Amino acid sequence: GNSVTQMEGPVTLSEEAFLTINCTYTATGYPSLFWYVQYPGEGLQLLLKATKADDKGSNKGFEATYRKETTSFHLEKGSVQVSDSAVYFCALPSGGTSYGKLTFGQGTILTVHP
Amino acid sequence: GAGVSQSPSNKVTEKGKDVELRCDPISGHTALYWYRQSLGQGLEFLIYFQGNSAPDKSGLPSDRFSAERTGGSVSTLTIQRTQQEDSAVYLCASSLIRTLGSIPTDTQYFGPGTRLTVL
């Protein structure tokens, strides 16, 4: 089935620093790719998604591009804020389908200091 | 509109007791998923509903776990004879499966979760 490997953390940055969290995937076909974020004490929120190769998902200053040639979906933000401190999960549908149950990376804890 | 809601938000129970966890999906979403989040295992899929049927129960860890969905809406996850290893946050998500071009796809929206603690 499909799988995802996510950059291990934790990641600690100063405010306004550049952020990259790496995510690579193995998949049959071209499933949608997702980044979810979990703020302290809260549930998972969809951060962004991309549905096909070369698509760029973006939200709240975060971006990720669906790269078929490198099987990657790295998350980037040009200038992080303290409020971005959270756990970030890369995900894709498992089981060789383009939809349905998700398989998640192990999560990357991001801490941003003022 | 309202998002996915789950109840209770926290549940503390004694080992051996049964618990029921409830999920109210986003109105109109036909697909519903249960996941479990624990420190040691990360995020794990449990079961998937399409309408009231469950075509994929492959993630249920034992026969103590069961789930049902009625009216294509509310779902209940039941854990019988709870064990300490069942302690986790149980997350529910819902989605509407759409077709982009010829490819079906969906985006899952998660509820806040139920934190289960088994003493």
PDB file of C-alpha atoms in Angstrom:
ATOM      1  CA  GLY A   1       0.000   0.000   0.000  1.00  0.00           C
ATOM      2  CA  ASN A   2       0.896   3.657  -0.077  1.00  0.00           C
ATOM      3  CA  SER A   3       3.238   5.025   2.550  1.00  0.00           C
ATOM      4  CA  VAL A   4       4.780   8.282   3.688  1.00  0.00           C
ATOM      5  CA  THR A   5       8.072   9.127   5.369  1.00  0.00           C
ATOM      6  CA  GLN A   6       8.255  12.359   7.252  1.00  0.00           C
ATOM      7  CA  MET A   7      11.198  14.327   8.521  1.00  0.00           C
ATOM      8  CA  GLU A   8      11.903  13.563  12.131  1.00  0.00           C
ATOM      9  CA  GLY A   9      11.778  16.372  14.606  1.00  0.00           C
ATOM     10  CA  PRO A  10      11.510  18.174  16.779  1.00  0.00           C
ATOM     11  CA  VAL A  11      12.237  21.383  14.916  1.00  0.00           C
ATOM     12  CA  THR A  12      12.996  24.539  16.873  1.00  0.00           C
ATOM     13  CA  LEU A  13      13.159  27.909  15.103  1.00  0.00           C
ATOM     14  CA  SER A  14      13.213  31.574  15.910  1.00  0.00           C
ATOM     15  CA  GLU A  15      10.369  33.767  14.759  1.00  0.00           C
ATOM     16  CA  GLU A  16      10.660  34.849  11.102  1.00  0.00           C
ATOM     17  CA  ALA A  17      12.937  31.934  10.221  1.00  0.00           C
ATOM     18  CA  PHE A  18      12.374  29.803   7.109  1.00  0.00           C
ATOM     19  CA  LEU A  19      10.729  26.421   7.633  1.00  0.00           C
ATOM     20  CA  THR A  20      11.029  23.201   5.648  1.00  0.00           C
ATOM     21  CA  ILE A  21       9.542  19.897   6.793  1.00  0.00           C
ATOM     22  CA  ASN A  22      10.380  17.060   4.426  1.00  0.00           C
ATOM     23  CA  CYS A  23       7.864  14.460   3.326  1.00  0.00           C
ATOM     24  CA  THR A  24       8.403  11.718   0.758  1.00  0.00           C
ATOM     25  CA  TYR A  25       5.871   9.154  -0.348  1.00  0.00           C
ATOM     26  CA  THR A  26       5.494   5.803  -2.036  1.00  0.00           C
ATOM     27  CA  ALA A  27       2.266   5.370  -3.932  1.00  0.00           C
ATOM     28  CA  THR A  28       0.435   3.481  -6.613  1.00  0.00           C
ATOM     29  CA  GLY A  29      -1.066   5.935  -9.042  1.00  0.00           C
ATOM     30  CA  TYR A  30      -1.378   9.595  -8.110  1.00  0.00           C
ATOM     31  CA  PRO A  31      -3.302  10.011  -4.876  1.00  0.00           C
ATOM     32  CA  SER A  32      -4.005  13.369  -3.290  1.00  0.00           C
ATOM     33  CA  LEU A  33      -1.433  14.499  -0.729  1.00  0.00           C
ATOM     34  CA  PHE A  34      -2.206  16.340   2.492  1.00  0.00           C
ATOM     35  CA  TRP A  35      -0.618  18.267   5.301  1.00  0.00           C
ATOM     36  CA  TYR A  36      -2.527  18.344   8.569  1.00  0.00           C
ATOM     37  CA  VAL A  37      -1.664  20.423  11.630  1.00  0.00           C
ATOM     38  CA  GLN A  38      -2.443  19.747  15.268  1.00  0.00           C
ATOM     39  CA  TYR A  39      -2.200  22.714  17.636  1.00  0.00           C
ATOM     40  CA  PRO A  40      -1.671  22.000  21.334  1.00  0.00           C
ATOM     41  CA  GLY A  41      -4.756  20.416  22.868  1.00  0.00           C
ATOM     42  CA  GLU A  42      -6.703  20.406  19.607  1.00  0.00           C
ATOM     43  CA  GLY A  43      -7.703  17.979  16.884  1.00  0.00           C
ATOM     44  CA  LEU A  44      -6.264  17.624  13.400  1.00  0.00           C
ATOM     45  CA  GLN A  45      -6.889  20.472  10.993  1.00  0.00           C
ATOM     46  CA  LEU A  46      -6.367  20.327   7.270  1.00  0.00           C
ATOM     47  CA  LEU A  47      -3.560  22.738   6.415  1.00  0.00           C
ATOM     48  CA  LEU A  48      -3.290  22.216   2.665  1.00  0.00           C
ATOM     49  CA  LYS A  49      -3.614  19.630  -0.060  1.00  0.00           C
ATOM     50  CA  ALA A  50      -2.636  18.883  -3.653  1.00  0.00           C
ATOM     51  CA  THR A  51      -4.578  16.569  -5.919  1.00  0.00           C
ATOM     52  CA  LYS A  52      -2.188  15.935  -8.819  1.00  0.00           C
ATOM     53  CA  ALA A  53       1.439  16.203  -9.876  1.00  0.00           C
ATOM     54  CA  ASP A  54       2.868  19.757  -9.956  1.00  0.00           C
ATOM     55  CA  ASP A  55      -0.069  21.115  -7.961  1.00  0.00           C
ATOM     56  CA  LYS A  56       0.890  23.552  -5.229  1.00  0.00           C
ATOM     57  CA  GLY A  57      -1.227  23.633  -2.097  1.00  0.00           C
ATOM     58  CA  SER A  58      -1.097  26.762   0.034  1.00  0.00           C
ATOM     59  CA  ASN A  59      -2.710  28.137   3.182  1.00  0.00           C
ATOM     60  CA  LYS A  60      -1.724  30.527   5.993  1.00  0.00           C
ATOM     61  CA  GLY A  61       1.622  31.221   4.311  1.00  0.00           C
ATOM     62  CA  PHE A  62       2.485  27.519   4.075  1.00  0.00           C
ATOM     63  CA  GLU A  63       3.123  25.880   0.711  1.00  0.00           C
ATOM     64  CA  ALA A  64       3.803  22.380  -0.583  1.00  0.00           C
ATOM     65  CA  THR A  65       4.273  21.189  -4.164  1.00  0.00           C
ATOM     66  CA  TYR A  66       3.348  17.680  -5.347  1.00  0.00           C
ATOM     67  CA  ARG A  67       6.582  16.494  -6.981  1.00  0.00           C
ATOM     68  CA  LYS A  68       6.182  13.291  -8.928  1.00  0.00           C
ATOM     69  CA  GLU A  69       9.822  13.098 -10.031  1.00  0.00           C
ATOM     70  CA  THR A  70      11.143  13.158  -6.475  1.00  0.00           C
ATOM     71  CA  THR A  71       8.005  11.654  -4.842  1.00  0.00           C
ATOM     72  CA  SER A  72       8.008  14.512  -2.369  1.00  0.00           C
ATOM     73  CA  PHE A  73       5.567  16.942  -0.788  1.00  0.00           C
ATOM     74  CA  HIS A  74       7.762  19.140   1.402  1.00  0.00           C
ATOM     75  CA  LEU A  75       6.093  21.774   3.573  1.00  0.00           C
ATOM     76  CA  GLU A  76       7.595  25.284   3.530  1.00  0.00           C
ATOM     77  CA  LYS A  77       6.944  28.652   5.077  1.00  0.00           C
ATOM     78  CA  GLY A  78       9.045  31.716   4.501  1.00  0.00           C
ATOM     79  CA  SER A  79       8.629  33.341   7.900  1.00  0.00           C
ATOM     80  CA  VAL A  80       7.290  31.362  10.844  1.00  0.00           C
ATOM     81  CA  GLN A  81       5.446  32.832  13.805  1.00  0.00           C
ATOM     82  CA  VAL A  82       5.136  31.705  17.399  1.00  0.00           C
ATOM     83  CA  SER A  83       1.530  30.758  16.632  1.00  0.00           C
ATOM     84  CA  ASP A  84       2.767  28.163  14.104  1.00  0.00           C
ATOM     85  CA  SER A  85       4.060  26.002  16.967  1.00  0.00           C
ATOM     86  CA  ALA A  86       2.244  22.702  16.476  1.00  0.00           C
ATOM     87  CA  VAL A  87       2.638  19.136  15.222  1.00  0.00           C
ATOM     88  CA  TYR A  88       2.574  18.729  11.438  1.00  0.00           C
ATOM     89  CA  PHE A  89       1.535  15.500   9.687  1.00  0.00           C
ATOM     90  CA  CYS A  90       1.993  14.518   6.067  1.00  0.00           C
ATOM     91  CA  ALA A  91      -0.661  12.075   4.807  1.00  0.00           C
ATOM     92  CA  LEU A  92      -1.995  10.271   1.769  1.00  0.00           C
ATOM     93  CA  PRO A  93      -4.663   7.673   1.070  1.00  0.00           C
ATOM     94  CA  SER A  94      -3.366   4.189   1.742  1.00  0.00           C
ATOM     95  CA  GLY A  95      -4.246   0.930   0.084  1.00  0.00           C
ATOM     96  CA  GLY A  96      -3.428   1.976  -3.452  1.00  0.00           C
ATOM     97  CA  THR A  97      -6.521   4.126  -3.892  1.00  0.00           C
ATOM     98  CA  SER A  98      -6.895   7.823  -4.609  1.00  0.00           C
ATOM     99  CA  TYR A  99      -9.250   8.373  -1.681  1.00  0.00           C
ATOM    100  CA  GLY A 100     -10.208   6.775   1.598  1.00  0.00           C
ATOM    101  CA  LYS A 101      -8.356   5.865   4.753  1.00  0.00           C
ATOM    102  CA  LEU A 102      -5.236   7.922   5.312  1.00  0.00           C
ATOM    103  CA  THR A 103      -1.800   6.821   6.281  1.00  0.00           C
ATOM    104  CA  PHE A 104       0.133   9.451   8.220  1.00  0.00           C
ATOM    105  CA  GLY A 105       3.739  10.292   8.797  1.00  0.00           C
ATOM    106  CA  GLN A 106       4.965  10.174  12.368  1.00  0.00           C
ATOM    107  CA  GLY A 107       4.492  13.908  12.829  1.00  0.00           C
ATOM    108  CA  THR A 108       6.991  16.734  13.224  1.00  0.00           C
ATOM    109  CA  ILE A 109       6.865  18.893  16.321  1.00  0.00           C
ATOM    110  CA  LEU A 110       7.590  22.535  15.495  1.00  0.00           C
ATOM    111  CA  THR A 111       8.420  25.023  18.235  1.00  0.00           C
ATOM    112  CA  VAL A 112       8.880  28.678  17.320  1.00  0.00           C
ATOM    113  CA  HIS A 113      10.524  31.007  19.837  1.00  0.00           C
ATOM    114  CA  PRO A 114      10.027  34.776  19.895  1.00  0.00           C
TER     115      PRO A 114
ATOM    116  CA  GLY B   1     -21.521  25.213   8.786  1.00  0.00           C
ATOM    117  CA  ALA B   2     -20.810  23.004  11.737  1.00  0.00           C
ATOM    118  CA  GLY B   3     -17.758  20.811  11.692  1.00  0.00           C
ATOM    119  CA  VAL B   4     -17.338  17.274  12.939  1.00  0.00           C
ATOM    120  CA  SER B   5     -18.256  16.931  16.587  1.00  0.00           C
ATOM    121  CA  GLN B   6     -17.367  14.176  19.023  1.00  0.00           C
ATOM    122  CA  SER B   7     -18.537  13.298  22.485  1.00  0.00           C
ATOM    123  CA  PRO B   8     -17.502  12.992  25.165  1.00  0.00           C
ATOM    124  CA  SER B   9     -14.340  15.055  24.906  1.00  0.00           C
ATOM    125  CA  ASN B  10     -12.802  13.093  27.756  1.00  0.00           C
ATOM    126  CA  LYS B  11     -13.657   9.697  29.157  1.00  0.00           C
ATOM    127  CA  VAL B  12     -12.058   8.002  32.132  1.00  0.00           C
ATOM    128  CA  THR B  13     -13.073   4.434  32.753  1.00  0.00           C
ATOM    129  CA  GLU B  14     -11.974   1.425  34.706  1.00  0.00           C
ATOM    130  CA  LYS B  15     -10.398  -1.594  33.108  1.00  0.00           C
ATOM    131  CA  GLY B  16     -13.045  -4.079  32.022  1.00  0.00           C
ATOM    132  CA  LYS B  17     -15.841  -1.548  31.505  1.00  0.00           C
ATOM    133  CA  ASP B  18     -17.481  -0.854  28.142  1.00  0.00           C
ATOM    134  CA  VAL B  19     -17.360   2.608  26.554  1.00  0.00           C
ATOM    135  CA  GLU B  20     -19.196   4.287  23.703  1.00  0.00           C
ATOM    136  CA  LEU B  21     -17.755   7.155  21.718  1.00  0.00           C
ATOM    137  CA  ARG B  22     -19.934   9.262  19.443  1.00  0.00           C
ATOM    138  CA  CYS B  23     -19.229  11.104  16.222  1.00  0.00           C
ATOM    139  CA  ASP B  24     -21.470  13.582  14.386  1.00  0.00           C
ATOM    140  CA  PRO B  25     -20.096  14.152  10.885  1.00  0.00           C
ATOM    141  CA  ILE B  26     -20.469  17.217   8.714  1.00  0.00           C
ATOM    142  CA  SER B  27     -23.952  17.260   7.242  1.00  0.00           C
ATOM    143  CA  GLY B  28     -24.036  15.639   3.806  1.00  0.00           C
ATOM    144  CA  HIS B  29     -20.733  13.832   4.156  1.00  0.00           C
ATOM    145  CA  THR B  30     -21.249  10.220   3.156  1.00  0.00           C
ATOM    146  CA  ALA B  31     -17.875   8.889   4.259  1.00  0.00           C
ATOM    147  CA  LEU B  32     -16.905   8.596   7.925  1.00  0.00           C
ATOM    148  CA  TYR B  33     -13.632   7.382   9.402  1.00  0.00           C
ATOM    149  CA  TRP B  34     -12.386   6.484  12.858  1.00  0.00           C
ATOM    150  CA  TYR B  35      -8.708   6.792  13.776  1.00  0.00           C
ATOM    151  CA  ARG B  36      -6.765   6.366  16.978  1.00  0.00           C
ATOM    152  CA  GLN B  37      -3.851   8.518  18.105  1.00  0.00           C
ATOM    153  CA  SER B  38      -1.496   7.213  20.754  1.00  0.00           C
ATOM    154  CA  LEU B  39       2.045   8.093  21.757  1.00  0.00           C
ATOM    155  CA  GLY B  40       3.554   4.800  20.783  1.00  0.00           C
ATOM    156  CA  GLN B  41       1.629   4.128  17.573  1.00  0.00           C
ATOM    157  CA  GLY B  42       0.990   7.550  16.062  1.00  0.00           C
ATOM    158  CA  LEU B  43      -2.182   7.933  13.998  1.00  0.00           C
ATOM    159  CA  GLU B  44      -3.852   4.627  13.082  1.00  0.00           C
ATOM    160  CA  PHE B  45      -6.890   3.959  10.926  1.00  0.00           C
ATOM    161  CA  LEU B  46      -9.636   1.920  12.578  1.00  0.00           C
ATOM    162  CA  ILE B  47     -12.723   1.731  10.354  1.00  0.00           C
ATOM    163  CA  TYR B  48     -14.368   3.409   7.366  1.00  0.00           C
ATOM    164  CA  PHE B  49     -18.061   3.867   6.639  1.00  0.00           C
ATOM    165  CA  GLN B  50     -19.653   4.698   3.327  1.00  0.00           C
ATOM    166  CA  GLY B  51     -23.241   5.473   4.178  1.00  0.00           C
ATOM    167  CA  ASN B  52     -24.261   2.955   6.814  1.00  0.00           C
ATOM    168  CA  SER B  53     -22.024   0.146   5.634  1.00  0.00           C
ATOM    169  CA  ALA B  54     -18.422  -0.449   6.649  1.00  0.00           C
ATOM    170  CA  PRO B  55     -16.447  -1.721   3.667  1.00  0.00           C
ATOM    171  CA  ASP B  56     -13.164  -1.471   5.561  1.00  0.00           C
ATOM    172  CA  LYS B  57     -12.832  -2.602   9.167  1.00  0.00           C
ATOM    173  CA  SER B  58      -9.233  -3.671   8.760  1.00  0.00           C
ATOM    174  CA  GLY B  59      -7.859  -1.332  11.434  1.00  0.00           C
ATOM    175  CA  LEU B  60      -9.977  -2.543  14.352  1.00  0.00           C
ATOM    176  CA  PRO B  61      -7.386  -3.992  16.759  1.00  0.00           C
ATOM    177  CA  SER B  62      -9.535  -6.745  18.263  1.00  0.00           C
ATOM    178  CA  ASP B  63     -13.082  -8.056  18.428  1.00  0.00           C
ATOM    179  CA  ARG B  64     -13.620  -5.881  21.504  1.00  0.00           C
ATOM    180  CA  PHE B  65     -13.907  -2.957  19.102  1.00  0.00           C
ATOM    181  CA  SER B  66     -17.023  -2.380  17.027  1.00  0.00           C
ATOM    182  CA  ALA B  67     -18.692   0.542  15.326  1.00  0.00           C
ATOM    183  CA  GLU B  68     -21.962   1.353  13.694  1.00  0.00           C
ATOM    184  CA  ARG B  69     -23.456   4.185  11.745  1.00  0.00           C
ATOM    185  CA  THR B  70     -27.137   4.929  11.470  1.00  0.00           C
ATOM    186  CA  GLY B  71     -29.099   7.093   9.058  1.00  0.00           C
ATOM    187  CA  GLY B  72     -25.929   7.818   7.141  1.00  0.00           C
ATOM    188  CA  SER B  73     -24.997  10.239   9.886  1.00  0.00           C
ATOM    189  CA  VAL B  74     -24.046   9.621  13.517  1.00  0.00           C
ATOM    190  CA  SER B  75     -21.531   6.898  14.295  1.00  0.00           C
ATOM    191  CA  THR B  76     -20.745   5.148  17.558  1.00  0.00           C
ATOM    192  CA  LEU B  77     -17.487   3.375  18.343  1.00  0.00           C
ATOM    193  CA  THR B  78     -17.854   0.826  21.135  1.00  0.00           C
ATOM    194  CA  ILE B  79     -15.004  -0.715  23.064  1.00  0.00           C
ATOM    195  CA  GLN B  80     -15.944  -3.653  25.251  1.00  0.00           C
ATOM    196  CA  ARG B  81     -13.982  -4.812  28.290  1.00  0.00           C
ATOM    197  CA  THR B  82     -11.555  -1.931  28.007  1.00  0.00           C
ATOM    198  CA  GLN B  83      -7.871  -2.501  28.588  1.00  0.00           C
ATOM    199  CA  GLN B  84      -5.171  -0.035  29.566  1.00  0.00           C
ATOM    200  CA  GLU B  85      -3.642  -0.260  26.092  1.00  0.00           C
ATOM    201  CA  ASP B  86      -6.899   1.179  24.710  1.00  0.00           C
ATOM    202  CA  SER B  87      -5.993   4.542  26.249  1.00  0.00           C
ATOM    203  CA  ALA B  88      -5.632   6.975  23.361  1.00  0.00           C
ATOM    204  CA  VAL B  89      -7.321   9.852  21.576  1.00  0.00           C
ATOM    205  CA  TYR B  90     -10.027   8.572  19.240  1.00  0.00           C
ATOM    206  CA  LEU B  91     -10.534  10.786  16.211  1.00  0.00           C
ATOM    207  CA  CYS B  92     -13.432  10.840  13.800  1.00  0.00           C
ATOM    208  CA  ALA B  93     -13.311  12.345  10.311  1.00  0.00           C
ATOM    209  CA  SER B  94     -15.867  12.790   7.561  1.00  0.00           C
ATOM    210  CA  SER B  95     -15.667  13.528   3.864  1.00  0.00           C
ATOM    211  CA  LEU B  96     -17.550  13.671   0.611  1.00  0.00           C
ATOM    212  CA  ILE B  97     -16.030  11.611  -2.167  1.00  0.00           C
ATOM    213  CA  ARG B  98     -15.848  13.603  -5.394  1.00  0.00           C
ATOM    214  CA  THR B  99     -14.511  12.865  -8.853  1.00  0.00           C
ATOM    215  CA  LEU B 100     -11.841  15.119 -10.334  1.00  0.00           C
ATOM    216  CA  GLY B 101     -11.595  14.240 -13.971  1.00  0.00           C
ATOM    217  CA  SER B 102     -11.986  10.497 -13.723  1.00  0.00           C
ATOM    218  CA  ILE B 103     -10.280  10.139 -10.341  1.00  0.00           C
ATOM    219  CA  PRO B 104     -12.295   9.902  -7.116  1.00  0.00           C
ATOM    220  CA  THR B 105     -10.842  11.910  -4.275  1.00  0.00           C
ATOM    221  CA  ASP B 106     -11.853  13.129  -0.845  1.00  0.00           C
ATOM    222  CA  THR B 107     -10.682  15.514   1.856  1.00  0.00           C
ATOM    223  CA  GLN B 108     -11.203  14.404   5.428  1.00  0.00           C
ATOM    224  CA  TYR B 109     -12.205  16.866   8.130  1.00  0.00           C
ATOM    225  CA  PHE B 110     -11.502  15.810  11.675  1.00  0.00           C
ATOM    226  CA  GLY B 111     -13.342  16.281  14.917  1.00  0.00           C
ATOM    227  CA  PRO B 112     -11.628  17.350  18.150  1.00  0.00           C
ATOM    228  CA  GLY B 113     -11.328  13.775  19.383  1.00  0.00           C
ATOM    229  CA  THR B 114     -12.243  11.856  22.519  1.00  0.00           C
ATOM    230  CA  ARG B 115      -9.451  11.273  24.995  1.00  0.00           C
ATOM    231  CA  LEU B 116      -9.972   7.847  26.560  1.00  0.00           C
ATOM    232  CA  THR B 117      -8.127   6.913  29.721  1.00  0.00           C
ATOM    233  CA  VAL B 118      -8.443   3.387  31.049  1.00  0.00           C
ATOM    234  CA  LEU B 119      -7.346   3.036  34.657  1.00  0.00           C
TER     235      LEU B 119
END
